Amino acid sequence: MLQKGTELGVSAFVPIVTLRTVVRAAAERGGLKKRARWERILREAAEQCRRARVPRLFDPLSFDDAGREATSTHERAFLPTLRPGGGSRAKAARGAPPARVALLVGPEGGFDESEVQRAIECGVQPVHLGPRTLRAETAALAAATILMDRWGELEERAE
């Protein structure tokens, strides 16, 4: 997700701790090692696609902090969900493109229903990515690509 998101133009990544996040003691002990690996992936991906800036990698946030941060510092915030009536991607990207967009992508198995409700209460807009259950990394890349395409970010630019 870090590599492909960087190639697509994602500017920052914020790991989110949710109710369904799987936390392993070994992963906690190797946190610095994992962060260094993730930063290397971001640097290499930025170099490969000739990006001037390497995306930022933030420290993990709790789900509630991530929702508040997303809506307070971004013009639009979206949460892909399988929830029936979870929103429409067509409606999500109407109007002028916002300067800053947050995309909250859940863990494998998706967000807990209480998390979806709390995100909506914070002002995060649920969006539906179709009838298939996607892996977390696929959902993140699909949602980012859909939004970027709707706002013209994937169009050819004159040089």
Coordinates of C-alpha atoms in Angstrom, one line a residue:
M1 CA 0.0 0.0 0.0
L2 CA 2.8 2.4 0.8
Q3 CA 4.6 1.8 -2.5
K4 CA 1.6 1.9 -4.7
G5 CA 0.0 4.8 -2.8
T6 CA 3.2 6.8 -3.3
E7 CA 3.2 6.0 -7.0
L8 CA -0.4 7.3 -7.2
G9 CA 0.3 10.5 -5.4
V10 CA -0.8 10.0 -1.8
S11 CA 1.0 12.6 0.3
A12 CA 0.8 11.0 3.8
F13 CA 0.2 7.8 5.5
V14 CA -1.2 7.5 9.1
P15 CA -1.6 4.0 10.6
I16 CA -4.8 3.7 12.5
V17 CA -5.4 1.4 15.5
T18 CA -9.0 0.0 15.2
L19 CA -11.0 -2.5 17.2
R20 CA -10.0 -5.2 14.6
T21 CA -6.4 -4.2 14.3
V22 CA -4.2 -7.2 15.0
V23 CA -1.3 -6.2 17.3
R24 CA 1.4 -8.7 17.9
A25 CA 4.0 -8.3 20.7
A26 CA 6.8 -9.0 18.2
A27 CA 5.6 -6.2 16.0
E28 CA 5.5 -3.8 18.9
R29 CA 9.1 -4.8 19.8
G30 CA 10.2 -4.3 16.2
G31 CA 8.3 -1.0 15.8
L32 CA 11.4 1.1 15.0
K33 CA 12.6 -1.5 12.5
K34 CA 9.2 -1.6 10.8
R35 CA 9.1 2.2 10.6
A36 CA 12.6 2.3 9.0
R37 CA 11.4 -0.3 6.5
W38 CA 8.3 1.7 5.7
E39 CA 10.3 4.9 5.3
R40 CA 12.6 3.1 2.9
I41 CA 9.7 1.9 0.9
L42 CA 8.3 5.4 0.6
R43 CA 11.7 6.8 -0.5
E44 CA 12.3 4.2 -3.1
A45 CA 8.8 4.5 -4.5
A46 CA 9.1 8.3 -4.7
E47 CA 12.4 7.9 -6.5
Q48 CA 11.0 5.3 -8.9
C49 CA 8.1 7.5 -10.0
R50 CA 10.1 10.8 -9.9
R51 CA 8.2 12.4 -7.1
A52 CA 9.8 15.6 -5.7
R53 CA 8.5 14.8 -2.2
V54 CA 8.5 11.6 -0.2
P55 CA 5.1 11.1 1.5
R56 CA 5.1 11.7 5.2
L57 CA 4.7 8.7 7.6
F58 CA 2.9 9.6 10.8
D59 CA 2.8 7.8 14.1
P60 CA -0.2 5.5 14.6
L61 CA -3.4 7.1 15.8
S62 CA -6.4 5.6 17.6
F63 CA -9.5 5.4 15.4
D64 CA -11.2 8.2 17.2
D65 CA -8.2 10.5 17.0
A66 CA -7.8 9.7 13.3
G67 CA -11.5 10.6 12.6
R68 CA -11.2 13.9 14.4
E69 CA -7.8 14.7 12.7
A70 CA -9.2 13.8 9.3
T71 CA -12.2 16.2 9.6
S72 CA -10.4 19.0 11.3
T73 CA -7.4 19.2 9.0
H74 CA -8.9 18.1 5.6
E75 CA -11.7 19.6 3.5
R76 CA -13.2 16.2 2.9
A77 CA -12.9 12.8 4.7
F78 CA -14.0 9.4 3.4
L79 CA -14.4 6.0 4.9
P80 CA -14.9 3.0 2.5
T81 CA -17.4 0.6 3.9
L82 CA -19.4 -2.4 3.0
R83 CA -22.3 -1.1 5.1
P84 CA -25.6 -1.2 3.2
G85 CA -26.4 2.3 2.0
G86 CA -22.8 3.1 2.8
G87 CA -22.7 6.0 0.4
S88 CA -21.9 6.4 -3.3
R89 CA -18.6 7.0 -4.8
A90 CA -20.3 9.1 -7.5
K91 CA -21.8 11.4 -4.9
A92 CA -18.5 11.5 -2.9
A93 CA -16.4 13.2 -5.6
R94 CA -18.8 15.9 -7.0
G95 CA -17.8 19.5 -7.1
A96 CA -14.4 21.2 -7.2
P97 CA -11.5 19.1 -6.0
P98 CA -10.6 19.8 -2.4
A99 CA -7.1 20.8 -1.5
R100 CA -6.8 18.1 1.3
V101 CA -8.7 14.8 1.4
A102 CA -8.4 12.1 4.1
L103 CA -9.2 8.5 3.4
L104 CA -9.7 6.2 6.4
V105 CA -9.2 2.6 5.4
G106 CA -10.0 -0.2 7.8
P107 CA -8.2 -3.3 8.8
E108 CA -8.9 -6.7 7.3
G109 CA -12.5 -7.4 8.0
G110 CA -13.4 -3.8 7.8
F111 CA -14.3 -1.3 10.5
D112 CA -16.5 -2.3 13.4
E113 CA -20.1 -0.9 13.1
S114 CA -19.5 1.4 16.1
E115 CA -16.4 2.8 14.4
V116 CA -18.3 3.6 11.3
Q117 CA -21.0 5.4 13.3
R118 CA -18.4 7.4 15.3
A119 CA -16.7 8.4 12.0
I120 CA -20.0 9.6 10.6
E121 CA -20.7 11.6 13.7
C122 CA -17.2 13.3 13.2
G123 CA -18.2 14.3 9.7
V124 CA -16.5 11.5 7.8
Q125 CA -18.5 10.5 4.7
P126 CA -18.9 6.7 4.1
V127 CA -18.4 5.5 0.5
H128 CA -19.1 2.2 -1.1
L129 CA -16.5 0.6 -3.4
G130 CA -18.8 -2.0 -4.9
P131 CA -20.1 -5.4 -4.1
R132 CA -16.8 -7.2 -3.5
T133 CA -15.0 -7.5 -0.2
L134 CA -11.6 -6.0 -0.8
R135 CA -8.4 -6.5 1.1
A136 CA -7.3 -3.4 3.1
E137 CA -4.5 -2.5 0.7
T138 CA -6.8 -3.0 -2.4
A139 CA -9.5 -0.9 -0.8
A140 CA -7.1 1.9 -0.1
L141 CA -5.7 2.0 -3.6
A142 CA -9.1 1.6 -5.3
A143 CA -10.6 4.5 -3.2
A144 CA -7.6 6.8 -3.8
T145 CA -7.7 6.0 -7.5
I146 CA -11.4 6.6 -7.8
L147 CA -11.2 10.0 -6.0
M148 CA -8.1 11.1 -8.0
D149 CA -9.8 10.2 -11.2
R150 CA -13.0 12.0 -10.3
W151 CA -11.1 15.2 -9.6
G152 CA -8.9 15.0 -12.6
E153 CA -5.6 14.1 -10.9
L154 CA -4.9 11.3 -13.3
E155 CA -5.3 13.4 -16.5
E156 CA -2.3 14.0 -18.7
R157 CA -0.7 17.4 -17.9
A158 CA 1.1 19.7 -20.4
E159 CA 4.8 20.1 -19.6

